[in-house]
Amino acid sequence: MSTRRIAAAALLFTLAANSSLAESPRLGKSITEVEIAAWDLSILGDGTGLPSGSGTAAEGAAIYAQKCVACHGEGGKGGNNGAVVGGGPLDRIEATKTIVNFWGYPTTVFDFIRRAMPWQQPRTLSNDEVYALVAFIFAQNKLIGEKDAMNAQTLPKVKMPNRDNFIVRFPKEI
Amino acid sequence: MRIFKRRNSGEKHSTLQPVAGNGLLDRRALLGRGIAFAGAMSAGGAASLTGAAAEPLKDEQWSLEPGEVLSPYQQPSKFEKKVTRILSNPRGEPRTQHARTPHHMLNGTITPNGLHFTISHQGNPDIDPDKHKLIIHGMVKQPLAFTLDSLSRYPMVTRAAFVECGGNSSLLFSKEPVQTDVQNLHGLVSCAEWTGVKLSVLLEEAGFDKNAKWMIAEGADAPAVSRSVPMKKALDDAMIALYQNGERLMPGNGYPVRLLLPGYEGNMQVKYLRRLKVVNQPSMSYYETRTYSPVLPNGKAYRFFFLQEVKSFITHPSPGLMLKEPGLYEISGIAYSGTGRITKVMVSADGGKSWAKAALQAPVLSKAFTLFRMAWRWNGSPAVLQSRAWDDAGNVQPTRAEVVATRGETKTVARVGGFPSQHYNGITSWGIAGSGEVKHVYA
C-alpha cells in the first residue's frame, strides 16, 4: 500500500470514528443519585450499599412466621420452595445448594430477600425487617448467635462456610 | 476415530459416495441431482414421491371457494397447533416458569418470536413502554436516564445472536440418558435477529470511569433480576436491544428493552432492563453466586462461567421423529458458539467411530445458529447419530465422556425439567432402532 493510500485510509477511518461520535444524539437526561435511590438495590460483596437499619433473630422469627413459612416451611426446613435452614454435603454435582452449604457471601442473602421476597409482594419489607429475617436465618443455621443483631456493620463480617470453594471459570473475560 | 477420505468430485461419480461409516454420504447428495429422497422423517414414504398417483387429481374444497378474512396479526395454520413451547409451570405456581423451543419442529437459523424460549422467575411483567426508564449511574461522570423514546433515536445496530440458558442441556449430566425429546433436552436456546443501541455509546455518554471493572444490570420485573457483567463485555459487543426479528421484543424476552450479551449466559442478558450501575466489584448476586455456579465433583464450584461454549445437536432425526423406512434422509441440526463463528461440524452415524464433514448453511454468523446438513442412507439397522462442532476461536465441542471427566455426572438419574447442573456443551447421541424409533443414548 502506498503512503498516500495509507493516509487516505487513515483519514477515512478518522472520519468514520468522528461521524459515529457525532451521530450520538446524547439524549440521556441528567439525574442525581438521590433521585435514583429508591431503585438502587445493589449491594456489593463487601457490604457496600447496605442500608441503615438493624434486626435480630427474635424479630425475624415473627416476620418469618407471618410472611415466609407458607413456602419455606416450619423452621426454614423447606416446603413448596427451598429450605433456608440446613443443607447436606456437596457430595454430588446435583446436590441441593442452600445458604449454609453453598452461598459464599452473607450480603447475597440480604440482597435477594430485599429485592425478590416475599414472592407475592416483593420490595414491601422494611430494611429493619430484612435485617431481622437475615438474623433469623443465620441464627437458625448457627452462623451467628441468637442475640446477634444484623446491620450494615455486622452483616458483611458473617463467615459463610463455603466462601473459599469457588473457582472463577473464565477469568480472562473479566 | 476414522475419517473417510472424500472422493474427488467428477461427473463420472454420479452415484452417492459414502464419506463415513453406516451410510453417511457425500454432501453433493444434498443438492438433489435428480435423486429422490425418502422425505422428511415423519412424512410419506418414497412411493408417494416417485410413484404415480392412483387416482386422477382433483381440486379440494379450499381451492373452490374464497378463503378466510385476513387477520391484523397472523397466526400459524391450525394444522401447526402442535408447534408450541413446552411449559414447566403452566398454572404459574410460585416458582420459576420455563417455556422451551421445539427445535425438532422447526427448520431454520432464526427462532420465530412466539417460540423463542423464555425463563421467567416471577412471571412476565406488563410494562408500559411510555413509563419505562433506563438509568445509567454509579462510577460515571453524569448519571443519565433514558426513555424508550430517546433510545429509539440513537443509531441502531442489527445482528443475529443466540441466547441460551446456562442450564440448557443439563439433563445430559444424568448418569443415565433421560428419555425425552430435543425440546426438553435442548429447548432453552433460541436465536433471533436483534436491533438496538450499542451499550458502549450510552456508557460513553455517561462518562464511565475507566477503572471500573463491573457493571450491575437490573430488571424491572418483580424479582428485579440482577447480574454483574464485566465492563470488558459491556464495551465490546453488548447491545441495548429493542427489537427481536424486526418487531418489538416479546414480553417473555424482555419487552420493552433488554441487555443483549452475545454468547453469554442467558440470565446475564437482563430483561426489562431498567438500571445499569458501574461499579468496582461484582455484587455476588443470587443468580451469579448460587443458581448459575455449578458444583464440581470435588465439592468446589465454578463461578462466573459467563460463556456458552461451542455446541451442536441433531434436530432431524431426533426422538419423536420416526424413520418410516430405510432409504435416503437428510440429517440436520444446529451448531453455535459463544466464542465465535462455527467453522466445522462433523457428523457420525456409527456412534463416533467414523466422522464426515457436514455442509454448513451460509451465512455462518458469529454467536448465532448455524444449520448443518448431512446426507445419509439408512439401511434399516441400528445406528447412533452424533454431531460435533468447532469454532473459529479454536474451541472443539467435547464428547460427553470428556465433559463428565471434569464436571462429573449425577448419582441419581435426573428427571425431565430438572437442572442437575449447568453449562453442558458435550455431544448428544441419538440411537436409531431397527424399527426406526429414535432414542436418547450415551455413546
Coordinates of C-alpha atoms in Angstrom, one line a residue:
Chain A
M1 CA 0.0 0.0 0.0
S2 CA 1.4 3.4 -0.9
T3 CA 1.9 6.1 1.7
R4 CA -0.8 8.1 0.0
R5 CA -3.3 5.2 0.2
I6 CA -2.4 4.7 3.9
A7 CA -3.0 8.4 4.6
A8 CA -6.3 8.2 2.7
A9 CA -7.4 5.1 4.7
A10 CA -6.4 6.7 7.9
L11 CA -8.4 9.8 7.0
L12 CA -11.4 7.6 6.2
F13 CA -11.1 5.8 9.5
T14 CA -10.9 9.1 11.4
L15 CA -14.0 10.4 9.6
A16 CA -15.9 7.2 10.3
A17 CA -14.9 7.4 14.0
N18 CA -15.8 11.0 14.2
S19 CA -19.1 10.6 12.5
S20 CA -20.1 7.7 14.8
L21 CA -19.5 10.0 17.7
A22 CA -21.3 12.9 16.1
E23 CA -24.2 10.6 15.3
S24 CA -24.9 10.0 19.0
P25 CA -27.8 12.3 19.8
R26 CA -26.9 12.4 23.5
L27 CA -30.4 12.2 24.7
G28 CA -29.7 10.9 28.2
K29 CA -31.3 13.2 30.8
S30 CA -29.2 14.1 33.8
I31 CA -30.4 12.5 37.0
T32 CA -29.0 12.6 40.6
E33 CA -28.1 9.6 42.8
V34 CA -30.7 11.0 45.3
E35 CA -33.4 10.6 42.6
I36 CA -32.2 7.1 41.8
A37 CA -32.0 6.0 45.5
A38 CA -35.4 4.2 45.5
W39 CA -34.3 2.0 42.6
D40 CA -30.7 1.4 43.7
L41 CA -30.9 -2.0 45.3
S42 CA -27.3 -3.0 44.6
I43 CA -25.3 -4.4 47.5
L44 CA -21.8 -5.4 46.7
G45 CA -19.9 -8.4 48.1
D46 CA -18.0 -6.3 50.6
G47 CA -21.2 -4.8 52.0
T48 CA -21.2 -1.5 50.0
G49 CA -24.8 -0.4 49.6
L50 CA -26.2 -2.0 52.8
P51 CA -28.8 0.5 54.1
S52 CA -29.2 1.7 57.7
G53 CA -31.4 -0.4 60.0
S54 CA -31.0 -3.4 62.2
G55 CA -32.8 -6.6 63.2
T56 CA -32.4 -9.7 65.5
A57 CA -33.3 -13.3 65.1
A58 CA -36.2 -13.0 67.6
E59 CA -37.8 -10.2 65.5
G60 CA -37.1 -12.2 62.3
A61 CA -38.8 -15.3 63.7
A62 CA -42.1 -13.3 64.0
I63 CA -41.8 -12.0 60.4
Y64 CA -40.8 -15.4 59.1
A65 CA -43.9 -17.0 60.7
Q66 CA -46.1 -14.4 59.0
K67 CA -44.6 -13.9 55.6
C68 CA -42.2 -16.8 54.7
V69 CA -43.4 -20.0 56.4
A70 CA -46.0 -20.8 53.7
C71 CA -43.4 -21.5 51.1
H72 CA -40.2 -22.2 53.1
G73 CA -41.7 -24.4 55.8
E74 CA -41.6 -24.6 59.6
G75 CA -38.2 -23.6 61.0
G76 CA -37.0 -22.9 57.4
K77 CA -36.6 -26.6 56.6
G78 CA -38.3 -26.2 53.2
G79 CA -41.9 -26.5 51.9
N80 CA -43.1 -25.9 48.4
N81 CA -39.9 -23.9 47.9
G82 CA -36.4 -24.4 49.1
A83 CA -35.1 -24.7 52.6
V84 CA -33.4 -21.7 54.1
V85 CA -32.1 -23.6 57.1
G86 CA -29.8 -26.6 56.9
G87 CA -28.3 -28.4 53.9
G88 CA -26.4 -31.6 53.1
P89 CA -22.9 -32.1 52.0
L90 CA -21.9 -31.0 48.4
D91 CA -21.1 -34.7 47.6
R92 CA -22.6 -34.8 44.2
I93 CA -23.0 -32.3 41.3
E94 CA -26.7 -32.3 41.7
A95 CA -26.5 -31.5 45.5
T96 CA -29.1 -29.0 46.6
K97 CA -27.5 -25.7 47.2
T98 CA -28.5 -24.0 50.4
I99 CA -27.5 -20.8 52.2
V100 CA -25.3 -22.6 54.7
N101 CA -23.8 -25.3 52.5
F102 CA -23.2 -23.1 49.4
W103 CA -23.7 -19.4 49.4
G104 CA -20.4 -17.5 49.6
Y105 CA -21.5 -14.1 50.7
P106 CA -23.8 -13.0 53.6
T107 CA -24.7 -9.9 51.6
T108 CA -26.4 -12.0 48.9
V109 CA -29.0 -13.1 51.5
F110 CA -29.9 -9.6 52.4
D111 CA -29.9 -8.5 48.7
F112 CA -32.1 -11.3 47.5
I113 CA -34.7 -11.1 50.3
R114 CA -34.9 -7.3 49.8
R115 CA -35.3 -7.4 46.1
A116 CA -37.4 -10.5 45.5
M117 CA -39.3 -11.6 48.6
P118 CA -41.9 -12.3 49.7
W119 CA -43.0 -13.9 46.4
Q120 CA -46.4 -12.1 46.1
Q121 CA -45.2 -8.7 47.4
P122 CA -41.6 -8.2 46.6
R123 CA -39.9 -5.0 48.0
T124 CA -42.6 -4.5 50.7
L125 CA -40.3 -5.4 53.6
S126 CA -38.6 -2.6 55.5
N127 CA -34.8 -2.6 55.9
D128 CA -35.2 -3.5 59.6
E129 CA -37.4 -6.4 58.6
V130 CA -34.9 -7.7 56.1
Y131 CA -32.1 -7.4 58.6
A132 CA -34.3 -9.3 61.1
L133 CA -35.0 -12.1 58.6
V134 CA -31.3 -12.4 57.8
A135 CA -30.5 -12.6 61.5
F136 CA -33.2 -15.3 62.0
I137 CA -31.9 -17.4 59.0
F138 CA -28.2 -17.0 60.1
A139 CA -29.0 -17.9 63.7
Q140 CA -31.1 -20.9 62.7
N141 CA -28.1 -22.0 60.6
K142 CA -25.7 -21.4 63.6
L143 CA -23.8 -18.8 61.6
I144 CA -24.4 -16.2 64.3
G145 CA -25.5 -16.2 67.9
E146 CA -29.2 -16.0 68.8
K147 CA -28.8 -12.5 70.2
D148 CA -26.6 -11.0 67.4
A149 CA -28.1 -8.1 65.6
M150 CA -27.6 -7.8 61.8
N151 CA -26.9 -4.4 60.4
A152 CA -24.6 -2.7 57.8
Q153 CA -21.6 -3.2 60.1
T154 CA -22.1 -6.8 61.4
L155 CA -23.7 -8.5 58.3
P156 CA -20.7 -8.4 55.9
K157 CA -18.5 -9.9 58.6
V158 CA -20.5 -13.1 58.9
K159 CA -18.3 -16.0 57.7
M160 CA -20.0 -18.2 55.2
P161 CA -18.7 -21.8 55.4
N162 CA -18.4 -22.3 51.6
R163 CA -16.8 -18.9 51.0
D164 CA -13.5 -20.1 49.6
N165 CA -14.7 -23.0 47.5
F166 CA -15.4 -21.1 44.2
I167 CA -13.3 -21.1 41.1
V168 CA -13.7 -18.3 38.5
R169 CA -14.4 -20.2 35.3
F170 CA -13.3 -17.7 32.7
P171 CA -11.1 -15.1 34.4
K172 CA -9.9 -13.7 31.1
E173 CA -13.5 -12.4 30.4
I174 CA -13.2 -10.1 33.4
Chain B
M1 CA -11.6 -42.3 15.0
R2 CA -11.6 -42.9 11.2
I3 CA -12.2 -40.1 8.7
F4 CA -13.3 -41.4 5.4
K5 CA -11.4 -39.6 2.6
R6 CA -13.7 -37.6 0.4
R7 CA -13.7 -38.7 -3.3
N8 CA -12.6 -36.2 -5.8
S9 CA -15.6 -34.7 -7.4
G10 CA -16.1 -35.6 -11.0
E11 CA -19.1 -36.2 -13.2
K12 CA -18.3 -39.9 -13.6
H13 CA -19.1 -40.4 -9.9
S14 CA -22.8 -39.9 -10.4
T15 CA -23.7 -42.3 -7.6
L16 CA -23.7 -41.2 -4.0
Q17 CA -20.3 -41.7 -2.4
P18 CA -20.1 -42.8 1.2
V19 CA -18.0 -40.5 3.3
A20 CA -18.2 -42.2 6.6
G21 CA -19.4 -45.4 8.2
N22 CA -23.0 -46.6 8.4
G23 CA -24.3 -44.7 5.3
L24 CA -23.1 -41.1 5.6
L25 CA -23.0 -39.8 2.0
D26 CA -21.2 -37.1 0.1
R27 CA -22.7 -33.7 0.6
R28 CA -23.5 -33.4 -3.1
A29 CA -26.3 -35.8 -2.4
L30 CA -28.0 -32.9 -0.7
L31 CA -28.1 -30.9 -3.8
G32 CA -30.5 -33.3 -5.4
R33 CA -29.0 -34.1 -8.8
G34 CA -32.2 -36.0 -9.7
I35 CA -32.1 -38.1 -6.6
A36 CA -35.4 -38.7 -4.8
F37 CA -35.2 -38.5 -1.0
A38 CA -37.3 -40.7 1.2
G39 CA -38.6 -37.4 2.5
A40 CA -38.9 -35.8 5.9
M41 CA -38.7 -38.1 8.9
S42 CA -42.4 -38.5 9.5
A43 CA -43.6 -37.6 6.0
G44 CA -44.8 -40.1 3.5
G45 CA -42.6 -42.8 2.1
A46 CA -40.6 -42.9 -1.2
A47 CA -43.6 -44.3 -3.1
S48 CA -45.6 -41.1 -2.7
L49 CA -42.7 -39.1 -4.2
T50 CA -41.8 -41.3 -7.1
G51 CA -44.8 -43.4 -7.7
A52 CA -47.7 -42.4 -10.0
A53 CA -50.9 -41.2 -8.3
A54 CA -53.5 -43.9 -8.0
E55 CA -56.4 -41.6 -9.0
P56 CA -56.6 -38.5 -11.2
L57 CA -56.0 -35.2 -9.3
K58 CA -59.0 -33.1 -8.4
D59 CA -59.5 -29.8 -6.6
E60 CA -60.0 -29.8 -2.8
Q61 CA -62.8 -27.6 -1.4
W62 CA -60.3 -24.9 -0.3
S63 CA -59.4 -24.3 -3.9
L64 CA -63.0 -23.9 -4.9
E65 CA -64.2 -21.1 -2.6
P66 CA -62.9 -17.7 -1.2
G67 CA -60.6 -18.1 1.7
E68 CA -60.7 -16.6 5.2
V69 CA -60.5 -12.9 6.0
L70 CA -57.0 -11.7 6.9
S71 CA -56.1 -11.1 10.5
P72 CA -54.2 -8.0 11.6
Y73 CA -51.5 -10.2 13.2
Q74 CA -51.4 -13.5 11.6
Q75 CA -51.1 -16.9 13.4
P76 CA -49.7 -20.2 12.0
S77 CA -52.1 -22.6 10.3
K78 CA -54.4 -24.5 12.5
F79 CA -52.6 -27.6 11.3
E80 CA -49.5 -26.4 13.1
K81 CA -51.1 -26.3 16.5
K82 CA -48.7 -28.8 18.0
V83 CA -45.7 -26.5 17.3
T84 CA -45.6 -24.8 20.6
R85 CA -43.3 -24.3 23.6
I86 CA -43.4 -26.8 26.5
L87 CA -44.3 -25.1 29.7
S88 CA -42.8 -26.2 33.0
N89 CA -45.3 -24.4 35.2
P90 CA -48.5 -23.6 33.2
R91 CA -50.5 -22.6 36.3
G92 CA -48.0 -20.0 37.4
E93 CA -47.3 -21.6 40.8
P94 CA -44.9 -19.5 42.9
R95 CA -41.7 -20.8 41.3
T96 CA -39.8 -20.3 38.0
Q97 CA -41.5 -20.8 34.7
H98 CA -39.8 -22.2 31.6
A99 CA -41.0 -22.3 28.0
R100 CA -38.9 -24.4 25.7
T101 CA -38.3 -24.1 22.0
P102 CA -39.5 -27.1 19.8
H103 CA -36.3 -27.5 17.7
H104 CA -37.5 -30.7 16.2
M105 CA -40.5 -29.0 14.7
L106 CA -38.5 -26.0 13.3
N107 CA -36.1 -25.7 10.4
G108 CA -34.0 -22.6 10.2
T109 CA -31.5 -20.4 12.0
I110 CA -33.9 -17.8 13.4
T111 CA -36.4 -18.8 16.1
P112 CA -39.9 -17.4 15.5
N113 CA -40.7 -14.9 18.2
G114 CA -43.7 -16.8 19.6
L115 CA -41.4 -19.9 20.0
H116 CA -38.3 -18.2 21.5
F117 CA -37.6 -19.8 24.8
T118 CA -38.5 -17.9 28.0
I119 CA -37.5 -18.3 31.6
S120 CA -39.4 -16.1 34.0
H121 CA -38.6 -16.2 37.7
Q122 CA -41.7 -14.4 38.8
G123 CA -43.9 -14.1 35.7
N124 CA -43.6 -11.6 32.8
P125 CA -44.2 -8.0 33.9
D126 CA -46.7 -6.0 31.9
I127 CA -44.6 -2.9 31.2
D128 CA -46.0 0.3 29.7
P129 CA -43.1 1.4 27.5
D130 CA -44.0 5.1 27.9
K131 CA -43.3 4.8 31.6
H132 CA -40.2 2.7 31.4
K133 CA -36.8 4.2 32.1
L134 CA -33.2 3.0 31.8
I135 CA -30.8 4.5 34.3
I136 CA -27.0 4.5 34.0
H137 CA -25.2 5.5 37.2
G138 CA -22.5 4.6 39.7
M139 CA -18.9 5.2 38.6
V140 CA -19.9 7.7 35.8
K141 CA -19.3 11.5 35.4
Q142 CA -23.1 12.1 35.0
P143 CA -25.9 9.7 35.9
L144 CA -28.4 9.5 33.0
A145 CA -32.0 8.5 32.4
F146 CA -33.2 7.3 29.0
T147 CA -36.8 6.8 27.9
L148 CA -37.7 4.3 25.2
D149 CA -38.5 7.3 23.0
S150 CA -35.0 8.7 23.4
L151 CA -33.3 5.3 22.9
S152 CA -35.2 4.9 19.7
R153 CA -33.5 8.0 18.3
Y154 CA -29.9 6.5 18.7
P155 CA -28.0 5.0 15.8
M156 CA -29.1 1.3 15.7
V157 CA -27.2 -1.9 15.0
T158 CA -28.7 -5.2 14.0
R159 CA -27.2 -8.7 14.5
A160 CA -28.2 -12.3 14.9
A161 CA -27.4 -13.8 18.3
F162 CA -28.4 -17.0 20.1
V163 CA -29.5 -16.7 23.7
E164 CA -29.0 -19.8 25.8
C165 CA -29.9 -20.5 29.4
G166 CA -26.9 -21.6 31.5
G167 CA -28.9 -24.7 32.5
N168 CA -29.8 -25.7 28.9
S169 CA -28.9 -29.4 28.1
S170 CA -28.0 -30.1 31.7
L171 CA -30.1 -33.3 31.7
L172 CA -27.0 -34.8 29.8
F173 CA -25.2 -34.7 33.2
S174 CA -27.6 -37.5 34.2
K175 CA -25.8 -40.8 34.9
E176 CA -28.3 -42.5 32.5
P177 CA -29.7 -40.9 29.4
V178 CA -33.1 -39.2 30.2
Q179 CA -35.6 -40.4 27.7
T180 CA -37.2 -37.3 26.2
D181 CA -37.0 -35.2 23.1
V182 CA -34.8 -32.4 21.9
Q183 CA -37.2 -29.8 23.2
N184 CA -36.8 -31.0 26.8
L185 CA -33.1 -31.6 26.4
H186 CA -32.0 -28.5 24.5
G187 CA -35.1 -26.2 24.3
L188 CA -33.6 -23.4 26.4
V189 CA -31.7 -21.9 23.5
S190 CA -33.1 -19.8 20.7
C191 CA -31.7 -17.4 18.1
A192 CA -33.1 -14.1 16.8
E193 CA -32.0 -11.0 14.9
W194 CA -31.8 -8.2 17.5
T195 CA -31.8 -4.5 16.8
G196 CA -30.8 -1.8 19.3
V197 CA -28.3 0.6 20.6
K198 CA -24.7 -0.3 21.3
L199 CA -24.2 -0.1 25.0
S200 CA -20.8 1.5 24.7
V201 CA -22.4 4.6 23.1
L202 CA -24.5 5.1 26.2
L203 CA -21.7 4.3 28.7
E204 CA -19.5 6.9 26.9
E205 CA -22.3 9.5 27.1
A206 CA -22.5 9.0 30.9
G207 CA -18.7 9.2 31.1
F208 CA -17.9 5.9 32.7
D209 CA -14.8 5.6 34.9
K210 CA -12.1 3.7 33.0
N211 CA -11.1 2.0 36.2
A212 CA -14.5 0.3 36.7
K213 CA -14.4 -3.4 36.0
W214 CA -18.0 -4.3 36.5
M215 CA -21.5 -3.2 35.7
I216 CA -24.6 -4.4 37.6
A217 CA -27.6 -4.9 35.3
E218 CA -31.1 -5.0 36.8
G219 CA -34.6 -5.6 35.5
A220 CA -38.0 -4.0 36.2
D221 CA -39.6 -7.4 36.9
A222 CA -40.8 -8.5 40.3
P223 CA -37.6 -10.1 41.5
A224 CA -35.5 -7.2 40.0
V225 CA -33.2 -9.8 38.4
S226 CA -29.7 -8.6 38.9
R227 CA -26.4 -9.7 37.4
S228 CA -22.8 -8.4 37.4
V229 CA -21.4 -8.0 33.9
P230 CA -17.7 -7.4 33.2
M231 CA -17.1 -3.9 31.7
K232 CA -15.0 -5.6 29.1
K233 CA -18.1 -7.3 27.7
A234 CA -20.2 -4.2 28.1
L235 CA -17.8 -2.2 26.0
D236 CA -17.3 -5.0 23.4
D237 CA -20.5 -6.2 21.7
A238 CA -23.2 -5.6 24.3
M239 CA -26.5 -4.1 23.0
I240 CA -29.5 -2.4 24.5
A241 CA -31.9 -4.4 22.4
L242 CA -35.3 -3.0 21.4
Y243 CA -36.4 -5.2 18.5
Q244 CA -36.5 -9.0 18.0
N245 CA -36.7 -10.3 14.5
G246 CA -37.9 -6.9 13.3
E247 CA -40.7 -6.3 15.9
R248 CA -40.5 -5.0 19.4
L249 CA -39.3 -7.6 22.0
M250 CA -41.7 -10.2 23.2
P251 CA -42.8 -9.8 26.8
G252 CA -41.1 -13.1 27.6
N253 CA -37.9 -11.9 26.1
G254 CA -37.6 -8.6 27.9
Y255 CA -40.2 -6.1 26.5
P256 CA -39.6 -3.2 26.1
V257 CA -35.8 -3.3 26.5
R258 CA -33.2 -6.0 27.3
L259 CA -29.5 -6.3 27.7
L260 CA -28.0 -8.4 24.9
L261 CA -24.6 -10.0 25.6
P262 CA -23.9 -12.2 22.6
G263 CA -22.6 -15.6 23.5
Y264 CA -23.0 -15.1 27.3
E265 CA -25.3 -17.0 29.7
G266 CA -29.0 -16.0 29.1
N267 CA -29.6 -15.0 32.7
M268 CA -26.9 -12.3 32.4
Q269 CA -28.8 -10.7 29.4
V270 CA -31.1 -8.9 31.8
K271 CA -34.7 -8.5 30.5
Y272 CA -36.9 -5.5 31.3
L273 CA -33.6 -3.6 31.8
R274 CA -34.1 -0.5 33.9
R275 CA -30.8 0.1 35.7
L276 CA -27.0 -0.2 34.9
K277 CA -24.7 0.6 37.8
V278 CA -21.0 0.9 37.0
V279 CA -19.0 -0.5 40.0
N280 CA -15.6 -1.6 41.1
Q281 CA -16.5 -5.2 42.2
P282 CA -19.3 -7.7 41.4
S283 CA -22.4 -7.7 43.5
M284 CA -22.3 -11.5 44.1
S285 CA -26.0 -11.7 43.3
Y286 CA -28.2 -14.7 43.9
Y287 CA -28.1 -15.9 40.3
E288 CA -24.4 -15.5 39.8
T289 CA -23.2 -17.0 43.1
R290 CA -25.9 -19.6 43.6
T291 CA -28.0 -20.6 40.7
Y292 CA -25.5 -20.5 37.8
S293 CA -22.5 -21.6 39.8
P294 CA -22.3 -25.4 39.0
V295 CA -21.0 -27.8 41.7
L296 CA -17.9 -29.8 40.7
P297 CA -17.3 -33.5 41.7
N298 CA -14.8 -32.4 44.4
G299 CA -17.4 -30.2 46.1
K300 CA -16.0 -26.9 44.8
A301 CA -18.0 -24.8 42.3
Y302 CA -17.4 -22.7 39.2
R303 CA -18.4 -19.0 39.5
F304 CA -18.6 -16.5 36.6
F305 CA -19.0 -19.1 33.9
F306 CA -20.3 -16.4 31.5
L307 CA -19.7 -18.2 28.2
Q308 CA -22.0 -20.6 26.4
E309 CA -19.4 -22.8 24.8
V310 CA -19.4 -24.4 21.4
K311 CA -22.2 -26.9 21.0
S312 CA -24.3 -28.7 18.4
F313 CA -27.1 -31.2 18.3
I314 CA -29.1 -33.0 15.7
T315 CA -32.7 -31.9 15.4
H316 CA -33.7 -34.2 12.4
P317 CA -34.0 -37.0 13.1
S318 CA -34.4 -36.9 16.9
P319 CA -36.7 -38.5 19.5
G320 CA -40.3 -38.4 18.4
L321 CA -39.4 -38.3 14.7
M322 CA -39.7 -41.9 13.4
L323 CA -37.8 -43.1 10.4
K324 CA -40.6 -44.9 8.5
E325 CA -38.4 -47.0 6.2
P326 CA -34.8 -47.5 5.1
G327 CA -33.6 -45.0 2.5
L328 CA -32.1 -41.6 2.0
Y329 CA -32.5 -39.0 4.7
E330 CA -31.1 -35.6 5.5
I331 CA -29.6 -35.3 8.9
S332 CA -29.7 -31.7 10.1
G333 CA -29.2 -29.8 13.2
I334 CA -28.0 -26.6 14.9
A335 CA -24.5 -25.5 15.9
Y336 CA -23.4 -22.4 17.8
S337 CA -20.7 -21.0 19.9
G338 CA -20.4 -18.1 22.4
T339 CA -16.8 -17.7 21.4
G340 CA -17.3 -17.1 17.7
R341 CA -18.2 -18.5 14.4
I342 CA -18.8 -22.2 13.6
T343 CA -16.0 -23.4 11.3
K344 CA -16.8 -27.1 11.1
V345 CA -19.4 -29.7 12.1
M346 CA -18.7 -33.4 11.9
V347 CA -21.4 -36.0 11.9
S348 CA -21.2 -39.7 12.8
A349 CA -23.7 -42.4 12.1
D350 CA -21.8 -45.1 14.0
G351 CA -21.5 -43.7 17.5
G352 CA -18.3 -41.8 16.8
K353 CA -16.2 -44.5 15.1
S354 CA -16.1 -42.5 11.9
W355 CA -17.0 -39.0 11.0
A356 CA -17.8 -36.9 8.0
K357 CA -17.9 -33.1 7.5
A358 CA -21.4 -31.7 7.3
A359 CA -22.5 -28.9 4.9
L360 CA -22.9 -25.6 6.7
Q361 CA -25.7 -23.3 5.5
A362 CA -24.5 -19.8 4.7
P363 CA -24.3 -17.3 6.1
V364 CA -22.4 -18.6 9.1
L365 CA -22.5 -15.8 11.7
S366 CA -20.6 -15.4 14.9
K367 CA -22.5 -16.3 18.1
A368 CA -25.6 -17.3 16.1
F369 CA -27.2 -20.5 15.0
T370 CA -25.6 -22.3 12.1
L371 CA -27.6 -25.1 10.3
F372 CA -25.7 -28.1 9.3
R373 CA -26.8 -30.9 6.9
M374 CA -25.6 -34.4 6.1
A375 CA -26.9 -36.9 3.6
W376 CA -27.5 -40.4 5.0
R377 CA -28.7 -43.7 3.6
W378 CA -30.2 -45.6 6.5
N379 CA -30.0 -49.3 5.8
G380 CA -32.6 -50.2 8.4
S381 CA -30.1 -51.5 11.0
P382 CA -29.4 -49.8 14.4
A383 CA -27.3 -46.6 14.2
V384 CA -26.1 -43.9 16.5
L385 CA -26.1 -40.4 15.2
Q386 CA -23.9 -37.7 16.7
S387 CA -22.7 -34.2 15.7
R388 CA -19.6 -32.3 16.9
A389 CA -18.8 -28.6 16.3
W390 CA -15.7 -26.4 16.0
D391 CA -15.4 -22.6 16.2
D392 CA -13.0 -20.0 14.9
A393 CA -11.6 -19.4 18.3
G394 CA -10.2 -22.9 18.1
N395 CA -12.7 -24.5 20.5
V396 CA -14.0 -28.0 20.0
Q397 CA -17.2 -29.4 21.3
P398 CA -16.2 -32.1 23.8
T399 CA -17.5 -35.6 23.9
R400 CA -19.8 -36.4 26.8
A401 CA -17.1 -38.5 28.4
E402 CA -14.7 -35.5 28.2
V403 CA -17.4 -33.3 30.0
V404 CA -18.0 -36.0 32.6
A405 CA -14.3 -36.4 33.3
T406 CA -14.0 -32.8 34.6
R407 CA -17.6 -31.9 35.5
G408 CA -18.9 -35.3 36.8
E409 CA -22.3 -36.8 36.4
T410 CA -25.3 -37.3 38.7
K411 CA -25.5 -40.0 41.3
T412 CA -29.2 -40.4 40.7
V413 CA -31.0 -40.3 37.3
A414 CA -32.2 -36.8 36.5
R415 CA -35.9 -36.1 35.8
V416 CA -37.3 -34.2 32.9
G417 CA -37.5 -30.5 33.8
G418 CA -34.7 -30.8 36.3
F419 CA -31.4 -29.0 36.4
P420 CA -28.8 -31.3 37.8
S421 CA -26.0 -28.9 36.9
Q422 CA -25.4 -26.1 34.4
H423 CA -23.3 -25.5 31.3
Y424 CA -23.3 -28.8 29.4
N425 CA -21.9 -28.5 25.9
G426 CA -20.9 -32.0 25.1
I427 CA -22.1 -34.3 22.3
T428 CA -25.7 -35.6 22.1
S429 CA -26.3 -39.1 20.7
W430 CA -29.4 -40.4 19.1
G431 CA -29.9 -44.1 18.9
I432 CA -31.8 -45.3 15.8
A433 CA -33.5 -48.7 16.4
G434 CA -34.2 -51.2 13.6
S435 CA -37.9 -50.1 13.9
G436 CA -36.9 -46.5 13.1
E437 CA -37.6 -45.3 16.6
V438 CA -35.1 -42.6 17.8
K439 CA -34.0 -42.6 21.5
H440 CA -31.6 -40.6 23.5
V441 CA -28.5 -42.7 24.2
Y442 CA -24.9 -42.3 25.5
A443 CA -22.2 -43.5 23.1

